[in-house]
CSV table of C-alpha atoms and ligand atoms in Angstrom, one decimal:
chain,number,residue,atom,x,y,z
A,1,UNK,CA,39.5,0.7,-33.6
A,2,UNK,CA,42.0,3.2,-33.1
A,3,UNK,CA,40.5,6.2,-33.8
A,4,UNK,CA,38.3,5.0,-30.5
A,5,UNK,CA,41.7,5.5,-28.8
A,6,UNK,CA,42.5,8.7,-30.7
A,7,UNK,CA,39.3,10.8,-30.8
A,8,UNK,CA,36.4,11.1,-27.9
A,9,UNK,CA,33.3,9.7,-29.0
A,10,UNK,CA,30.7,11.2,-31.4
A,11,UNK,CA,27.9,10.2,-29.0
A,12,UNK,CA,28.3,12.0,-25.5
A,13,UNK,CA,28.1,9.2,-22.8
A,14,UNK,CA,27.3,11.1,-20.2
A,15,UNK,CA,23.5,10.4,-20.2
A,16,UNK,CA,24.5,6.9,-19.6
A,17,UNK,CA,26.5,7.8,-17.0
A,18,UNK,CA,24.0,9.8,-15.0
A,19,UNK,CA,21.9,6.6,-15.4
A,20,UNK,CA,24.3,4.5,-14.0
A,21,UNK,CA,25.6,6.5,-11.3
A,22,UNK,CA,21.2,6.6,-10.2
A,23,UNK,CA,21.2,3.1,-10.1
A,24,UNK,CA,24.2,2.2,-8.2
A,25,UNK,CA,23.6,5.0,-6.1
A,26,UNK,CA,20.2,4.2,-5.1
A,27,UNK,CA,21.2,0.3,-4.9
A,28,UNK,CA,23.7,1.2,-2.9
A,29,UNK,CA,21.7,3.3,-0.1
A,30,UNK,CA,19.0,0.8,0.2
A,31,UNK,CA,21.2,-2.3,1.0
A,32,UNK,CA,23.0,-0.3,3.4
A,33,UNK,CA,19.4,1.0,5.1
A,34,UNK,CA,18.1,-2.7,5.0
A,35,UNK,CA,21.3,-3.8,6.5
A,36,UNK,CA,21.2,-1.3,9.4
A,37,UNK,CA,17.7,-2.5,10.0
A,38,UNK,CA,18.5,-6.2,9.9
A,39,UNK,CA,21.2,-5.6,12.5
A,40,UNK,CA,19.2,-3.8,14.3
A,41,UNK,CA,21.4,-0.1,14.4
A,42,UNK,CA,18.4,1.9,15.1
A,43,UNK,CA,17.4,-0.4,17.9
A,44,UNK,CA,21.0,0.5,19.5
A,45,UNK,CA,21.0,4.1,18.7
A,46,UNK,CA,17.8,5.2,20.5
A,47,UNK,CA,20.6,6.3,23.1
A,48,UNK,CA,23.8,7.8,22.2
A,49,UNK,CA,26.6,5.4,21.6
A,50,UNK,CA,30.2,5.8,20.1
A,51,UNK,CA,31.1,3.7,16.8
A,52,UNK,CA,32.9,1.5,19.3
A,53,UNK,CA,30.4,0.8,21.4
A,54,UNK,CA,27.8,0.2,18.6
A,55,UNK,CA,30.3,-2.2,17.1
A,56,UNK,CA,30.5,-4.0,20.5
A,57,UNK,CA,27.1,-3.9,20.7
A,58,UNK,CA,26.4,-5.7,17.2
A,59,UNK,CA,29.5,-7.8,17.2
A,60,UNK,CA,30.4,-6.0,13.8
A,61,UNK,CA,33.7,-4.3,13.1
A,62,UNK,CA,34.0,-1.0,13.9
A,63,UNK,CA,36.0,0.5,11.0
A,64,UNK,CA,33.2,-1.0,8.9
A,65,UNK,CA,30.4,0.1,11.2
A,66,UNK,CA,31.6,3.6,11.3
A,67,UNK,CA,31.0,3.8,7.2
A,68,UNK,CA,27.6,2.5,8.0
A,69,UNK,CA,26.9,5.0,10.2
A,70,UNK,CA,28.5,7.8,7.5
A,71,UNK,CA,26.1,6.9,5.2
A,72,UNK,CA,23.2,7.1,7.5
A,73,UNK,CA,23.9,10.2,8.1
A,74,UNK,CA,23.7,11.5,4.6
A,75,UNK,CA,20.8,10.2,4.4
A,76,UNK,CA,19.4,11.8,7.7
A,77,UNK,CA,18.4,8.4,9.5
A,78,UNK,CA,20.6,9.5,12.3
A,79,UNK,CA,23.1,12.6,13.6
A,80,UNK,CA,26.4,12.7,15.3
A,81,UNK,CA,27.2,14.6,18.5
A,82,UNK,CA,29.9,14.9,20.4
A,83,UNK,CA,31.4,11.8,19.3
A,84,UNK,CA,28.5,9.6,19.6
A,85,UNK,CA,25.5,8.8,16.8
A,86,UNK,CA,21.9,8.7,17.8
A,87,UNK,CA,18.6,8.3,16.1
A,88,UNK,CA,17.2,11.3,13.8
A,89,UNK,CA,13.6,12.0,14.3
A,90,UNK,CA,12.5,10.3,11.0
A,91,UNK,CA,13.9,7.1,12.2
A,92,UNK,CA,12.9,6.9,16.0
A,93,UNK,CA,9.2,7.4,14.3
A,94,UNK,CA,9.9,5.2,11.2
A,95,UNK,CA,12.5,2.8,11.7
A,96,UNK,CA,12.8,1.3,15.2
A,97,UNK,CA,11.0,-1.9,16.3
A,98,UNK,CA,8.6,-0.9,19.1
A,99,UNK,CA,7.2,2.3,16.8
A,100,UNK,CA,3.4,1.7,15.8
A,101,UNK,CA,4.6,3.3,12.6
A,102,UNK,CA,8.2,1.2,11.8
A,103,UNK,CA,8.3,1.2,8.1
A,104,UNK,CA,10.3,-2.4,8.1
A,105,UNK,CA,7.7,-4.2,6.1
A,106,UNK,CA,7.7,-1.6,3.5
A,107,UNK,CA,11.2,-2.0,3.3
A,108,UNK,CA,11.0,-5.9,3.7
A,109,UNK,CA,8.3,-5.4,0.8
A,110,UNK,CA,10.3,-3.2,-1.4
A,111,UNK,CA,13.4,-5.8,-1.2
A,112,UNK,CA,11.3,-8.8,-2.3
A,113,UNK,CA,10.2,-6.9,-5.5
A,114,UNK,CA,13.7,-5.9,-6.4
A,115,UNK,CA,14.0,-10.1,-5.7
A,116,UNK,CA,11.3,-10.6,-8.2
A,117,UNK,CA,13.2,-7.6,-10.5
A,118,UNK,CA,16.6,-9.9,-11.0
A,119,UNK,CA,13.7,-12.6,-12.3
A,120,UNK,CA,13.0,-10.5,-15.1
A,121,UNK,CA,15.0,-11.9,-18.1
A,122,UNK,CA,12.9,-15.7,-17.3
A,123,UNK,CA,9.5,-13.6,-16.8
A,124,UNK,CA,9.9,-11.9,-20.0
A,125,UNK,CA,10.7,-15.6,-21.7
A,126,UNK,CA,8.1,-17.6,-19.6
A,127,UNK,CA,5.7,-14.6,-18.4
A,128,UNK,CA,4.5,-13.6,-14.7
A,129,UNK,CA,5.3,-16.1,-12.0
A,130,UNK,CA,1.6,-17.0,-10.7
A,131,UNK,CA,0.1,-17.6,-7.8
A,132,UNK,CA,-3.4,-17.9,-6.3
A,133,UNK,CA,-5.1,-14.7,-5.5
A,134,UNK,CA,-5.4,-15.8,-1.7
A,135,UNK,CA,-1.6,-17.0,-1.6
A,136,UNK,CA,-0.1,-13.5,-3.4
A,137,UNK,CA,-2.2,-11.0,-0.8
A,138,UNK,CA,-1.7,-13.7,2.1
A,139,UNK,CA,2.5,-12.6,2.6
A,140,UNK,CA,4.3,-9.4,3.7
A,141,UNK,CA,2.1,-7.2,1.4
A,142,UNK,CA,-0.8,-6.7,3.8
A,143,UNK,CA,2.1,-5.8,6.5
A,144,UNK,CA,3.5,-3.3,3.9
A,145,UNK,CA,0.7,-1.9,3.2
A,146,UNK,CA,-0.8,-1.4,7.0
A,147,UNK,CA,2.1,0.2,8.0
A,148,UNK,CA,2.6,2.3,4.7
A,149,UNK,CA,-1.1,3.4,5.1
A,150,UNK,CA,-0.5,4.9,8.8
A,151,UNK,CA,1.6,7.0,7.2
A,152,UNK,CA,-0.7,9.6,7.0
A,153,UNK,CA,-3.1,8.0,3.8
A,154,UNK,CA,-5.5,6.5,6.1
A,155,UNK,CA,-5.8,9.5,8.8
A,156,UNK,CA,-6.8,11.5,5.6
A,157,UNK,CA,-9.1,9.0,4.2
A,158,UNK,CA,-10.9,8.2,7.2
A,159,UNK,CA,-11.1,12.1,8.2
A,160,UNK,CA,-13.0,12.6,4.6
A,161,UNK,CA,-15.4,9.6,5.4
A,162,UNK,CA,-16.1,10.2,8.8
A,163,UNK,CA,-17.6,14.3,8.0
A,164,UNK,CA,-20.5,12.5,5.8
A,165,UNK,CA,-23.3,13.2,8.1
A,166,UNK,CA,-24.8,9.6,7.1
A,167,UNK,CA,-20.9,8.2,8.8
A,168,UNK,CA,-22.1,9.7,12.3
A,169,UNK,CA,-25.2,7.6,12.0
A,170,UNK,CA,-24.2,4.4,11.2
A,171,UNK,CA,-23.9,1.0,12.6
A,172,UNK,CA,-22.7,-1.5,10.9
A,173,UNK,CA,-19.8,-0.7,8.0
A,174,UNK,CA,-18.0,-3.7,5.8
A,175,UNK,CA,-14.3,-3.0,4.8
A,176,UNK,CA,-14.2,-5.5,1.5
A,177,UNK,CA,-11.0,-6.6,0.6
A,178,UNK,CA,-10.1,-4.5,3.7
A,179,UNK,CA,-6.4,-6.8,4.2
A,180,UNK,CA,-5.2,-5.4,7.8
A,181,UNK,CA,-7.9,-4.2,8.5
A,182,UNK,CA,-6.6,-0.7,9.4
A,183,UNK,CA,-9.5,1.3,7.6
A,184,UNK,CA,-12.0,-1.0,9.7
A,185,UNK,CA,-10.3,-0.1,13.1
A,186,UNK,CA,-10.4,3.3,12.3
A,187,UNK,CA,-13.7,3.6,11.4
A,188,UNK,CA,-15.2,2.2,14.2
A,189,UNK,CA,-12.3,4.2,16.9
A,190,UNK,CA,-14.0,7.3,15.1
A,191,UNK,CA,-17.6,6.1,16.1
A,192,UNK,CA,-18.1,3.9,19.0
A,193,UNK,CA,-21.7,3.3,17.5
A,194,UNK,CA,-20.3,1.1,14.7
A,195,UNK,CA,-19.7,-2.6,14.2
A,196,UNK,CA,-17.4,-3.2,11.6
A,197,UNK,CA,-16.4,-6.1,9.7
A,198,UNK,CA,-13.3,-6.7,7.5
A,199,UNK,CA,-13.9,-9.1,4.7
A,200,UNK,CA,-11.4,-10.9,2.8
A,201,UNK,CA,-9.6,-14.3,2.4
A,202,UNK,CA,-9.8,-17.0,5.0
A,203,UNK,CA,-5.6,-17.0,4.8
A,204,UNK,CA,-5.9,-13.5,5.3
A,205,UNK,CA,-8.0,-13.6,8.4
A,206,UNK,CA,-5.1,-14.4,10.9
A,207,UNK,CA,-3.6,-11.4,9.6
A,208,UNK,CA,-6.1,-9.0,10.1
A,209,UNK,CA,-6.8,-10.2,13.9
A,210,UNK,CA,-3.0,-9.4,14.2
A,211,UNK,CA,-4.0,-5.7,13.8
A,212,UNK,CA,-7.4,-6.3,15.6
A,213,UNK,CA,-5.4,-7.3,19.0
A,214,UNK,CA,-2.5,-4.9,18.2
A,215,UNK,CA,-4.9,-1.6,18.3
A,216,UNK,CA,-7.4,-3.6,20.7
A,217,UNK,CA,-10.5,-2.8,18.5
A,218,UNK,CA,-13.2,-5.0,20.3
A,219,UNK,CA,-15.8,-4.1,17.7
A,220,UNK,CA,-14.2,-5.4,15.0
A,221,UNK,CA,-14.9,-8.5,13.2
A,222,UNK,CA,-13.6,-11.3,10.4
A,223,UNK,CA,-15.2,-12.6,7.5
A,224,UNK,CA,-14.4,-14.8,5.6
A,225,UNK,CA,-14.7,-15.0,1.9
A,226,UNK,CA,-14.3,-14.6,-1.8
A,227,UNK,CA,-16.4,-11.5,-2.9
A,228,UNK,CA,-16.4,-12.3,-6.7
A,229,UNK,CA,-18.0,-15.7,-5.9
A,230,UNK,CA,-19.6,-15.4,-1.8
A,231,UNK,CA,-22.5,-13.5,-0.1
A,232,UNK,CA,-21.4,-10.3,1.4
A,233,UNK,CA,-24.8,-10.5,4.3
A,234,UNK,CA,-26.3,-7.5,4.3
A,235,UNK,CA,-27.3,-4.6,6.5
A,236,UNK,CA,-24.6,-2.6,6.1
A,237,UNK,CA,-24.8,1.2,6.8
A,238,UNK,CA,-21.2,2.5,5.2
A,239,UNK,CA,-19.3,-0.2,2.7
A,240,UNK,CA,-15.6,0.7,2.1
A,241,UNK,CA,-13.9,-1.2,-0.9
A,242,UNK,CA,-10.0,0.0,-1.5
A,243,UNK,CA,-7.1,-1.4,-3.3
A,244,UNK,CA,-8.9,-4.0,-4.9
A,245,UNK,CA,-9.0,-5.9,-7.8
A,246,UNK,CA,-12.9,-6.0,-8.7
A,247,UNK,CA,-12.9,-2.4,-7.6
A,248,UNK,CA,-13.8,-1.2,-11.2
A,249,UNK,CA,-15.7,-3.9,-12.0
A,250,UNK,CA,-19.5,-3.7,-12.6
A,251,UNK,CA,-20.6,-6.9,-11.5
A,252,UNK,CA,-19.7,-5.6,-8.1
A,253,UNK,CA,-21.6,-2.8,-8.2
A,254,UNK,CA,-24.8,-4.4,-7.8
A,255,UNK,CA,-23.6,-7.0,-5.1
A,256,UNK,CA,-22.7,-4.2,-2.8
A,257,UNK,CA,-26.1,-2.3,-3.3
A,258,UNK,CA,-27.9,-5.1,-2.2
A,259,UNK,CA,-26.2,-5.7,0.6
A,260,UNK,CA,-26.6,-2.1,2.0
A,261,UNK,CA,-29.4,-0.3,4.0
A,262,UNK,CA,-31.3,2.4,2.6
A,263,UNK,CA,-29.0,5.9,2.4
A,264,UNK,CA,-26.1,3.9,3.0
A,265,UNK,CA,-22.7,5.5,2.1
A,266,UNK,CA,-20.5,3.9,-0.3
A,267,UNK,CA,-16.9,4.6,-0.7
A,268,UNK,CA,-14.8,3.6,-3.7
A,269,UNK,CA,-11.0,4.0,-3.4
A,270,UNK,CA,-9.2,3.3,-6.3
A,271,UNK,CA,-6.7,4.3,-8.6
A,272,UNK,CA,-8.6,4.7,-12.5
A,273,UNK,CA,-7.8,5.2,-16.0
A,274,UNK,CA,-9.5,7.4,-18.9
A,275,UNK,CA,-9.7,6.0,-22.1
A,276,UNK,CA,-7.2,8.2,-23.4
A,277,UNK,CA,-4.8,7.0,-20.6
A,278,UNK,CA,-2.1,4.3,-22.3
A,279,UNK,CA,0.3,3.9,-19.1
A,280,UNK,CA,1.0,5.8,-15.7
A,281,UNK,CA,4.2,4.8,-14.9
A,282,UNK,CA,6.3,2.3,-17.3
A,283,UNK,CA,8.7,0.8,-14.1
A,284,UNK,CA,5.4,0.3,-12.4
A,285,UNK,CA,3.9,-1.5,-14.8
A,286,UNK,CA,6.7,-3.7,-15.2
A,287,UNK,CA,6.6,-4.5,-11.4
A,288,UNK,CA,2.7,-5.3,-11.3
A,289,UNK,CA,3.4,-7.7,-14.4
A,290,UNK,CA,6.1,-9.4,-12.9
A,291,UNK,CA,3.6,-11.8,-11.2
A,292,UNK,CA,-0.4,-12.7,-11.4
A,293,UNK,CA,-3.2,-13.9,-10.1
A,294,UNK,CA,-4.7,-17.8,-10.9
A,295,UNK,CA,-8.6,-15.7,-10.0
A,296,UNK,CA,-8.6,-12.1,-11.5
A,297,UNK,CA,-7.1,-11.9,-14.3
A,298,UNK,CA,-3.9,-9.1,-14.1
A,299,UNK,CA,-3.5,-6.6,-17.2
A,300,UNK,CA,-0.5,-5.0,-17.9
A,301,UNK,CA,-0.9,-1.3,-16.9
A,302,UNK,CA,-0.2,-1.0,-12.9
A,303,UNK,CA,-3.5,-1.6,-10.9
A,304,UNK,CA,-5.4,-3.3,-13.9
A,305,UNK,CA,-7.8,-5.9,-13.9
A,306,UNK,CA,-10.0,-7.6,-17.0
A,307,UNK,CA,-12.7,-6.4,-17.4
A,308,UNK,CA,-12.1,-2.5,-15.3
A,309,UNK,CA,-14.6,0.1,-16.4
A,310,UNK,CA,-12.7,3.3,-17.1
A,311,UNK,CA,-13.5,6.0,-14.3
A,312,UNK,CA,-16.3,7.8,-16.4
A,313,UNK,CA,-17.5,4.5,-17.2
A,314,UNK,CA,-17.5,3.2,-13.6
A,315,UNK,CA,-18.9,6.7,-12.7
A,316,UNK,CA,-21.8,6.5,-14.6
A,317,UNK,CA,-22.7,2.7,-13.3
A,318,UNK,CA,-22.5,3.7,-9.4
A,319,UNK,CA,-24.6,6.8,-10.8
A,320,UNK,CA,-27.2,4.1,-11.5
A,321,UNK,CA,-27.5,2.9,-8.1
A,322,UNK,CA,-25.9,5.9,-5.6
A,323,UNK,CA,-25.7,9.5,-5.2
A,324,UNK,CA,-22.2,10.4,-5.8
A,325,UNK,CA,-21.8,13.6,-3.0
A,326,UNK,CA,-18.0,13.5,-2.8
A,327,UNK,CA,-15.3,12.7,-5.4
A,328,UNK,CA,-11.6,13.4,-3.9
A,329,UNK,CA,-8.2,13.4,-6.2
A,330,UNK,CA,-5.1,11.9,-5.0
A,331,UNK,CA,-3.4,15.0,-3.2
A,332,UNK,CA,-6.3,15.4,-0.9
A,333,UNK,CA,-5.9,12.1,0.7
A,334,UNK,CA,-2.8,10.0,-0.7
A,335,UNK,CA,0.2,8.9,0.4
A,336,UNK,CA,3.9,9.3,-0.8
A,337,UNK,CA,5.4,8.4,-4.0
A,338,UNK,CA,6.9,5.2,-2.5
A,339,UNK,CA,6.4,1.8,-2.9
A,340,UNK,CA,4.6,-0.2,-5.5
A,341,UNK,CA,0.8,0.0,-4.0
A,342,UNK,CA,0.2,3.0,-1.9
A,343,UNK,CA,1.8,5.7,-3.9
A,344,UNK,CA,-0.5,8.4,-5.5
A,345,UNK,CA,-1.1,7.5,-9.1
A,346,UNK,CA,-4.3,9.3,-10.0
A,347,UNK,CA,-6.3,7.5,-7.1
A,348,UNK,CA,-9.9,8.8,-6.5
A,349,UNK,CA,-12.4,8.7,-3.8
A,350,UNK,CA,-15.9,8.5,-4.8
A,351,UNK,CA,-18.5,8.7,-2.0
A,352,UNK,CA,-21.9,7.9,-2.9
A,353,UNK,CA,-25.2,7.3,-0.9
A,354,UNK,CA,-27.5,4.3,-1.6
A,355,UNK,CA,-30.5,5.2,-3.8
A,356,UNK,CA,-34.4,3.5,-3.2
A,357,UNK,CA,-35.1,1.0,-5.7
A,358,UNK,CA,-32.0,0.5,-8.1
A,359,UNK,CA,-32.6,-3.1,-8.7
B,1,SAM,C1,-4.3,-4.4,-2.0
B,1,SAM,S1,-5.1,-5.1,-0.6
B,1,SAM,C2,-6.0,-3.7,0.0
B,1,SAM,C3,-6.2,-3.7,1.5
B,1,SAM,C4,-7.0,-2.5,2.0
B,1,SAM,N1,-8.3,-2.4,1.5
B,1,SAM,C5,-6.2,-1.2,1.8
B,1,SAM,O1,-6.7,-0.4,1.0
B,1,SAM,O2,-5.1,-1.1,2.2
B,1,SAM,C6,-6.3,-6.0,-1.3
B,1,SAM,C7,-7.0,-6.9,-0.3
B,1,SAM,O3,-8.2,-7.5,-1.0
B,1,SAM,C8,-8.2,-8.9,-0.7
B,1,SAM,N2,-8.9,-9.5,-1.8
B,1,SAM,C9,-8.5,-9.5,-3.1
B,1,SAM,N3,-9.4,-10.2,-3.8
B,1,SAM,C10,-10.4,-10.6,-3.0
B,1,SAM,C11,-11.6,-11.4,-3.1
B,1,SAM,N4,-11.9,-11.9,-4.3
B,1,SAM,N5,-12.3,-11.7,-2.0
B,1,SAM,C12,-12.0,-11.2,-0.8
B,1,SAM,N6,-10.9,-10.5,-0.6
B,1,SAM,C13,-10.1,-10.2,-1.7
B,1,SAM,C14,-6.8,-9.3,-0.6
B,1,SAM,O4,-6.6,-10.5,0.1
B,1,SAM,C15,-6.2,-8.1,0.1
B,1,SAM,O5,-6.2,-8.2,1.5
């Protein structure tokens, strides 16, 4: 015991040290950014105001408010001049209310999985908390990842679908799984020809017709459904299936041929595994087992369903029934490294075109 007293240690700790000082740190920044955005600072700051008068203004106290405003500066969320803080750029674009691209469900999003985080000791006893498919999609996840996706993910996406010459032609397109409905929206703003329709879970719907009103897309549509176990209709000229579980699935395959017109453009956006593959990201796989479905079974690599064809695999079924004429990697369409779903992880594009007869 004394010798611990006497000599340093054998064992450097600084390695630990450098881990700790990451986790407070990054704990530390984040719960002072949710903070500002729960008492509304960038709201205030979108005119100049002096630590006094933003106190005043938020009824906090200004000695405290002033360190709050320190640390948003370091972080670049706003600048000080002449005495006075005001907005940065990044978060008059990002982080105040009346921005068609505030980030606060991403944030709002990012919070309740650090929530589900400090479960972890009684999920690694009892295992995932579960909840019904519909109920886990149907919260502040669709929000996250609408306004995560306007980021720039969906302007890159939608610029590689809308080039197909078979895009300029259509009519009638089916966003499956399509959530908010963004893609949808898009999609039919790039081609006033098109009728779209967004498919997903009736406690979804209300959701998605959130978005529908808020971009004021008249010629989009709901409908309602489970697409493992209900009709899809048919006469569909583009079909585009992101983010979803069932999207490596084969039984889907053949379900969305049929309901497609002839030369009809398929798009498959999801993030795949090779055989070789055993993990992508160890934290993320951790957060994606933290809960599950009761419907599609969850397995415990991030973005894993039973039953998931590996890419070749999957490839070689849609080969089956489309012509593959555009396969895109992650950097030419993808988002930032940022939260959970959304981030870049290997995700691929395949764009294929409906063959005659592959019934
Ligand atoms: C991760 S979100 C992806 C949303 C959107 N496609 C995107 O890329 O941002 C998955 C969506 O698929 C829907 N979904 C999942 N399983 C479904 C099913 N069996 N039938 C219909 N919709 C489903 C969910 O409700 C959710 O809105």
């Amino acid at each position: 015991m004394d010798s611990c007293l006497k000599s340093e240690p054998g064992t450097s700790a600084k390695p630990l040290m450098e881990i700790l000082h990451d986790c407070a740190d990054g704990y530390k920044k984040f719960t002072a950014l949710k903070a500002a955005l729960e008492m509304r600072v960038f709201e205030q700051l979108t005119v100049p105001r002096t630590p006094e008068e933003l106190a005043e203004t938020l009824g906090t106290d200004p000695g405290l408010t002033e360190n709050l405003c320190r640390i948003l500066v370091s972080l670049g969320l706003i600048v000080r001049e002449k005495g006075c803080y005001k907005n940065s750029d990044l978060s008059s674009t990002y982080l105040t209310a009346g921005s068609p691209l505030h980030q606060r469900e991403v944030i709002l999003n990012l919070a309740n999985g650090l929530k589900l985080w400090e479960q972890l000791p009684g999920i690694l006893q009892s295992g995932p908390i579960v909840a019904s498919e519909e109920q886990y999609f149907a919260n502040n996840l669709i929000h996250s990842l609408a306004r995560e996706a306007l980021c720039g993910e969906l302007q890159r996406t939608v610029g590689l679908v809308t080039r197909c010459v078979e895009f300029e032609k259509a009519r009638k397109l089916l966003d499956l799984g399509g959530g908010h409905g963004l893609y949808a929206i898009a999609f039919a703003a790039a081609n006033p020809n098109i009728r779209a329709y967004v498919y997903d879970f009736p406690d979804v719907a209300q959701d998605t017709r959130q978005y529908i009103k808020e971009f004021r897309a008249n010629r989009v549509e709901v409908l309602q459904g489970n697409f493992f176990q209900d009709d899809l209709a048919e006469g569909y000229d583009v079909v585009f299936f992101a983010s979803n579980p069932g999207g490596k699935n084969r039984h889907l395959v053949p379900k969305i041929y049929s309901c497609m017109n002839e030369g009809g453009l398929f798009i498959n956006k999801h993030c795949f595994y090779s055989p070789e593959e055993y993990s992508k990201s160890a934290l993320l796989d951790m957060e994606w087992s933290l809960t599950g479905f009761a419907g599609a079974a969850k397995e415990n690599r991030v973005y894993s369903f039973a039953g998931d064809l590996f890419f070749e695999d999957y490839l070689a079924l849609l080969q089956e029934y489309f012509n593959i004429i555009e396969i895109h990697q992650a950097p030419d369409f993808a988002g930032y490294p940022l939260s959970k779903i959304g981030d870049t992880l290997d995700s691929k594009i395949i764009i294929g075109t409906k063959k005659t007869g592959a019934e």
